Amino acid sequence: GCLEALVSEPALRRRLHTAVGQDISLETAIARAKSGDETTGKIFNDAGHTLGLALSGVVNLLNPALLIVGGEGAHTLDLLLDPMRAALQTHCFDGLFADLTLLVEPWGDDAWARGAAGLMLDELFHPTLYRDPGDDVATLASVFTQTTPDDRRPSLSAAG
């Protein structure tokens, strides 16, 4: 999506290539930024600010108690975290940042598979039929993803 176009590893590598004038690995860029190189440091700082700005919109809209940041680019987070946190603090509505727990979780690529398996097992052993409405986010989300048998378009009613 749009955020991926700005702060993903490929986006960072493109910006680094443009700024430095040659292809350098992300690891080399991280080392340069940590040693005080202003050019690479600014790229990571800008990416962290952009990420924080985008996440502040999510926080302002949903007011989560916990925000978990991680994934495949987690090894760059030590450079992104301070500007991301500053942008969150600046752009979150009053009081929302103070109540927010920010967790950095450097999961590997297998975390996505484990999460999907967990959702599948949860559904298998705790089917929707036996859940109370509003039990969890998945139940709420299912209200908006119900399809009608005749036209297969999403229906906004839980009855389908």
PDB file of C-alpha atoms in Angstrom:
ATOM      1  CA  GLY A   1       0.000   0.000   0.000  1.00  0.00           C
ATOM      2  CA  CYS A   2       0.910   3.643   0.250  1.00  0.00           C
ATOM      3  CA  LEU A   3       2.827   3.316   3.510  1.00  0.00           C
ATOM      4  CA  GLU A   4       4.800   0.414   2.096  1.00  0.00           C
ATOM      5  CA  ALA A   5       5.809   2.637  -0.828  1.00  0.00           C
ATOM      6  CA  LEU A   6       7.365   5.075   1.638  1.00  0.00           C
ATOM      7  CA  VAL A   7       8.894   3.088   4.510  1.00  0.00           C
ATOM      8  CA  SER A   8       9.397  -0.521   3.378  1.00  0.00           C
ATOM      9  CA  GLU A   9      12.847  -1.992   2.841  1.00  0.00           C
ATOM     10  CA  PRO A  10      12.626  -1.614  -0.958  1.00  0.00           C
ATOM     11  CA  ALA A  11      11.552   2.024  -0.520  1.00  0.00           C
ATOM     12  CA  LEU A  12      14.446   2.670   1.859  1.00  0.00           C
ATOM     13  CA  ARG A  13      16.889   1.037  -0.571  1.00  0.00           C
ATOM     14  CA  ARG A  14      15.586   3.210  -3.437  1.00  0.00           C
ATOM     15  CA  ARG A  15      15.969   6.376  -1.369  1.00  0.00           C
ATOM     16  CA  LEU A  16      19.428   5.298  -0.246  1.00  0.00           C
ATOM     17  CA  HIS A  17      20.475   4.614  -3.840  1.00  0.00           C
ATOM     18  CA  THR A  18      19.278   8.060  -4.912  1.00  0.00           C
ATOM     19  CA  ALA A  19      20.955   9.826  -1.989  1.00  0.00           C
ATOM     20  CA  VAL A  20      24.248   7.932  -2.011  1.00  0.00           C
ATOM     21  CA  GLY A  21      24.508   7.417  -5.763  1.00  0.00           C
ATOM     22  CA  GLN A  22      25.153   3.690  -5.547  1.00  0.00           C
ATOM     23  CA  ASP A  23      23.514   0.507  -4.356  1.00  0.00           C
ATOM     24  CA  ILE A  24      24.335  -0.178  -0.730  1.00  0.00           C
ATOM     25  CA  SER A  25      22.901  -2.880   1.450  1.00  0.00           C
ATOM     26  CA  LEU A  26      20.467  -1.965   4.159  1.00  0.00           C
ATOM     27  CA  GLU A  27      22.930  -3.314   6.717  1.00  0.00           C
ATOM     28  CA  THR A  28      25.641  -0.968   5.402  1.00  0.00           C
ATOM     29  CA  ALA A  29      23.214   1.957   5.491  1.00  0.00           C
ATOM     30  CA  ILE A  30      22.227   1.090   9.066  1.00  0.00           C
ATOM     31  CA  ALA A  31      25.893   0.970  10.090  1.00  0.00           C
ATOM     32  CA  ARG A  32      26.552   4.318   8.390  1.00  0.00           C
ATOM     33  CA  ALA A  33      23.553   5.941  10.062  1.00  0.00           C
ATOM     34  CA  LYS A  34      24.580   4.590  13.472  1.00  0.00           C
ATOM     35  CA  SER A  35      28.096   5.935  12.993  1.00  0.00           C
ATOM     36  CA  GLY A  36      26.728   9.435  12.351  1.00  0.00           C
ATOM     37  CA  ASP A  37      26.419   9.647   8.558  1.00  0.00           C
ATOM     38  CA  GLU A  38      23.933  12.485   8.005  1.00  0.00           C
ATOM     39  CA  THR A  39      22.682  11.344   4.589  1.00  0.00           C
ATOM     40  CA  THR A  40      21.670   7.841   5.630  1.00  0.00           C
ATOM     41  CA  GLY A  41      20.543   9.064   9.052  1.00  0.00           C
ATOM     42  CA  LYS A  42      18.130  11.537   7.460  1.00  0.00           C
ATOM     43  CA  ILE A  43      16.588   8.804   5.311  1.00  0.00           C
ATOM     44  CA  PHE A  44      15.897   6.616   8.343  1.00  0.00           C
ATOM     45  CA  ASN A  45      14.705   9.626  10.353  1.00  0.00           C
ATOM     46  CA  ASP A  46      12.270  10.645   7.588  1.00  0.00           C
ATOM     47  CA  ALA A  47      10.980   7.067   7.284  1.00  0.00           C
ATOM     48  CA  GLY A  48      10.427   6.864  11.042  1.00  0.00           C
ATOM     49  CA  HIS A  49       8.583  10.182  11.031  1.00  0.00           C
ATOM     50  CA  THR A  50       6.385   9.042   8.127  1.00  0.00           C
ATOM     51  CA  LEU A  51       5.606   5.779   9.914  1.00  0.00           C
ATOM     52  CA  GLY A  52       4.727   7.637  13.118  1.00  0.00           C
ATOM     53  CA  LEU A  53       2.533  10.077  11.230  1.00  0.00           C
ATOM     54  CA  ALA A  54       0.622   7.223   9.577  1.00  0.00           C
ATOM     55  CA  LEU A  55       0.267   5.318  12.837  1.00  0.00           C
ATOM     56  CA  SER A  56      -1.015   8.439  14.599  1.00  0.00           C
ATOM     57  CA  GLY A  57      -3.985   8.362  12.218  1.00  0.00           C
ATOM     58  CA  VAL A  58      -4.697   4.792  13.281  1.00  0.00           C
ATOM     59  CA  VAL A  59      -4.367   5.724  16.963  1.00  0.00           C
ATOM     60  CA  ASN A  60      -6.630   8.751  16.533  1.00  0.00           C
ATOM     61  CA  LEU A  61      -9.253   6.664  14.759  1.00  0.00           C
ATOM     62  CA  LEU A  62      -9.213   3.480  16.848  1.00  0.00           C
ATOM     63  CA  ASN A  63      -7.638   4.514  20.181  1.00  0.00           C
ATOM     64  CA  PRO A  64      -5.875   1.168  20.728  1.00  0.00           C
ATOM     65  CA  ALA A  65      -4.346   0.409  24.113  1.00  0.00           C
ATOM     66  CA  LEU A  66      -1.468  -1.453  22.452  1.00  0.00           C
ATOM     67  CA  LEU A  67       0.391  -0.797  19.213  1.00  0.00           C
ATOM     68  CA  ILE A  68       2.722  -3.585  18.082  1.00  0.00           C
ATOM     69  CA  VAL A  69       5.346  -2.628  15.521  1.00  0.00           C
ATOM     70  CA  GLY A  70       7.368  -5.385  13.916  1.00  0.00           C
ATOM     71  CA  GLY A  71       7.721  -7.538  10.873  1.00  0.00           C
ATOM     72  CA  GLU A  72      10.346  -8.036   8.241  1.00  0.00           C
ATOM     73  CA  GLY A  73      11.869  -4.576   8.647  1.00  0.00           C
ATOM     74  CA  ALA A  74      12.188  -4.839  12.426  1.00  0.00           C
ATOM     75  CA  HIS A  75      15.996  -4.710  12.243  1.00  0.00           C
ATOM     76  CA  THR A  76      15.723  -1.076  11.130  1.00  0.00           C
ATOM     77  CA  LEU A  77      13.389  -0.136  13.971  1.00  0.00           C
ATOM     78  CA  ASP A  78      16.122   1.044  16.317  1.00  0.00           C
ATOM     79  CA  LEU A  79      16.758   3.861  13.806  1.00  0.00           C
ATOM     80  CA  LEU A  80      13.079   4.492  13.108  1.00  0.00           C
ATOM     81  CA  LEU A  81      11.757   4.285  16.652  1.00  0.00           C
ATOM     82  CA  ASP A  82      12.698   7.719  18.037  1.00  0.00           C
ATOM     83  CA  PRO A  83      11.335   9.730  15.078  1.00  0.00           C
ATOM     84  CA  MET A  84       8.297   7.429  14.929  1.00  0.00           C
ATOM     85  CA  ARG A  85       7.598   7.964  18.639  1.00  0.00           C
ATOM     86  CA  ALA A  86       8.075  11.745  18.275  1.00  0.00           C
ATOM     87  CA  ALA A  87       5.617  11.875  15.354  1.00  0.00           C
ATOM     88  CA  LEU A  88       3.102   9.793  17.286  1.00  0.00           C
ATOM     89  CA  GLN A  89       3.388  12.085  20.286  1.00  0.00           C
ATOM     90  CA  THR A  90       3.000  15.195  18.126  1.00  0.00           C
ATOM     91  CA  HIS A  91       0.107  14.011  15.954  1.00  0.00           C
ATOM     92  CA  CYS A  92      -2.010  11.890  18.317  1.00  0.00           C
ATOM     93  CA  PHE A  93      -5.013  13.596  19.852  1.00  0.00           C
ATOM     94  CA  ASP A  94      -4.584  14.855  23.403  1.00  0.00           C
ATOM     95  CA  GLY A  95      -4.170  12.023  25.881  1.00  0.00           C
ATOM     96  CA  LEU A  96      -4.126   9.181  23.360  1.00  0.00           C
ATOM     97  CA  PHE A  97      -0.341   8.873  23.165  1.00  0.00           C
ATOM     98  CA  ALA A  98       0.002   8.867  26.959  1.00  0.00           C
ATOM     99  CA  ASP A  99      -2.399   5.904  27.185  1.00  0.00           C
ATOM    100  CA  LEU A 100      -0.724   3.986  24.343  1.00  0.00           C
ATOM    101  CA  THR A 101       1.664   1.100  24.942  1.00  0.00           C
ATOM    102  CA  LEU A 102       4.139   0.789  22.083  1.00  0.00           C
ATOM    103  CA  LEU A 103       5.646  -2.676  21.707  1.00  0.00           C
ATOM    104  CA  VAL A 104       8.446  -3.411  19.266  1.00  0.00           C
ATOM    105  CA  GLU A 105       8.374  -7.072  18.325  1.00  0.00           C
ATOM    106  CA  PRO A 106      11.068  -8.255  15.888  1.00  0.00           C
ATOM    107  CA  TRP A 107       9.134 -11.258  14.617  1.00  0.00           C
ATOM    108  CA  GLY A 108      10.518 -13.308  11.798  1.00  0.00           C
ATOM    109  CA  ASP A 109       8.662 -14.209   8.638  1.00  0.00           C
ATOM    110  CA  ASP A 110       7.105 -17.259  10.306  1.00  0.00           C
ATOM    111  CA  ALA A 111       5.049 -15.064  12.661  1.00  0.00           C
ATOM    112  CA  TRP A 112       2.495 -14.446   9.910  1.00  0.00           C
ATOM    113  CA  ALA A 113       2.047 -18.186   9.415  1.00  0.00           C
ATOM    114  CA  ARG A 114       1.720 -18.772  13.166  1.00  0.00           C
ATOM    115  CA  GLY A 115      -0.881 -16.017  13.405  1.00  0.00           C
ATOM    116  CA  ALA A 116      -2.901 -17.458  10.534  1.00  0.00           C
ATOM    117  CA  ALA A 117      -2.713 -20.931  12.080  1.00  0.00           C
ATOM    118  CA  GLY A 118      -3.840 -19.505  15.421  1.00  0.00           C
ATOM    119  CA  LEU A 119      -6.852 -17.834  13.826  1.00  0.00           C
ATOM    120  CA  MET A 120      -7.749 -21.064  12.043  1.00  0.00           C
ATOM    121  CA  LEU A 121      -7.464 -23.122  15.245  1.00  0.00           C
ATOM    122  CA  ASP A 122      -9.491 -20.550  17.172  1.00  0.00           C
ATOM    123  CA  GLU A 123     -12.261 -20.763  14.592  1.00  0.00           C
ATOM    124  CA  LEU A 124     -12.095 -24.562  14.517  1.00  0.00           C
ATOM    125  CA  PHE A 125     -12.353 -25.008  18.276  1.00  0.00           C
ATOM    126  CA  HIS A 126     -14.559 -21.996  19.024  1.00  0.00           C
ATOM    127  CA  PRO A 127     -16.922 -21.619  16.051  1.00  0.00           C
ATOM    128  CA  THR A 128     -18.798 -18.380  15.511  1.00  0.00           C
ATOM    129  CA  LEU A 129     -22.098 -20.126  16.247  1.00  0.00           C
ATOM    130  CA  TYR A 130     -21.120 -20.469  19.908  1.00  0.00           C
ATOM    131  CA  ARG A 131     -19.721 -16.965  20.391  1.00  0.00           C
ATOM    132  CA  ASP A 132     -21.513 -14.040  21.912  1.00  0.00           C
ATOM    133  CA  PRO A 133     -21.852 -11.047  19.568  1.00  0.00           C
ATOM    134  CA  GLY A 134     -19.046  -8.606  20.261  1.00  0.00           C
ATOM    135  CA  ASP A 135     -16.852 -11.381  21.711  1.00  0.00           C
ATOM    136  CA  ASP A 136     -13.876 -10.229  19.718  1.00  0.00           C
ATOM    137  CA  VAL A 137     -12.749  -8.235  16.716  1.00  0.00           C
ATOM    138  CA  ALA A 138     -13.181 -11.206  14.367  1.00  0.00           C
ATOM    139  CA  THR A 139     -16.872 -11.391  15.243  1.00  0.00           C
ATOM    140  CA  LEU A 140     -17.300  -7.689  14.678  1.00  0.00           C
ATOM    141  CA  ALA A 141     -15.424  -7.913  11.378  1.00  0.00           C
ATOM    142  CA  SER A 142     -17.619 -10.797  10.226  1.00  0.00           C
ATOM    143  CA  VAL A 143     -20.639  -8.484  10.372  1.00  0.00           C
ATOM    144  CA  PHE A 144     -19.120  -6.441   7.582  1.00  0.00           C
ATOM    145  CA  THR A 145     -17.935  -9.374   5.507  1.00  0.00           C
ATOM    146  CA  GLN A 146     -21.166 -11.396   5.384  1.00  0.00           C
ATOM    147  CA  THR A 147     -22.298 -12.061   1.827  1.00  0.00           C
ATOM    148  CA  THR A 148     -25.803 -12.542   0.568  1.00  0.00           C
ATOM    149  CA  PRO A 149     -26.509 -15.795  -1.280  1.00  0.00           C
ATOM    150  CA  ASP A 150     -28.004 -14.119  -4.331  1.00  0.00           C
ATOM    151  CA  ASP A 151     -25.544 -11.409  -5.277  1.00  0.00           C
ATOM    152  CA  ARG A 152     -22.383 -12.137  -3.202  1.00  0.00           C
ATOM    153  CA  ARG A 153     -21.996  -8.478  -2.321  1.00  0.00           C
ATOM    154  CA  PRO A 154     -21.130  -7.592   1.254  1.00  0.00           C
ATOM    155  CA  SER A 155     -24.082  -7.051   3.508  1.00  0.00           C
ATOM    156  CA  LEU A 156     -23.984  -4.784   6.548  1.00  0.00           C
ATOM    157  CA  SER A 157     -26.329  -6.917   8.599  1.00  0.00           C
ATOM    158  CA  ALA A 158     -25.259  -9.819  10.771  1.00  0.00           C
ATOM    159  CA  ALA A 159     -28.170 -11.840   9.421  1.00  0.00           C
ATOM    160  CA  GLY A 160     -26.679 -11.705   5.914  1.00  0.00           C
TER     161      GLY A 160
END
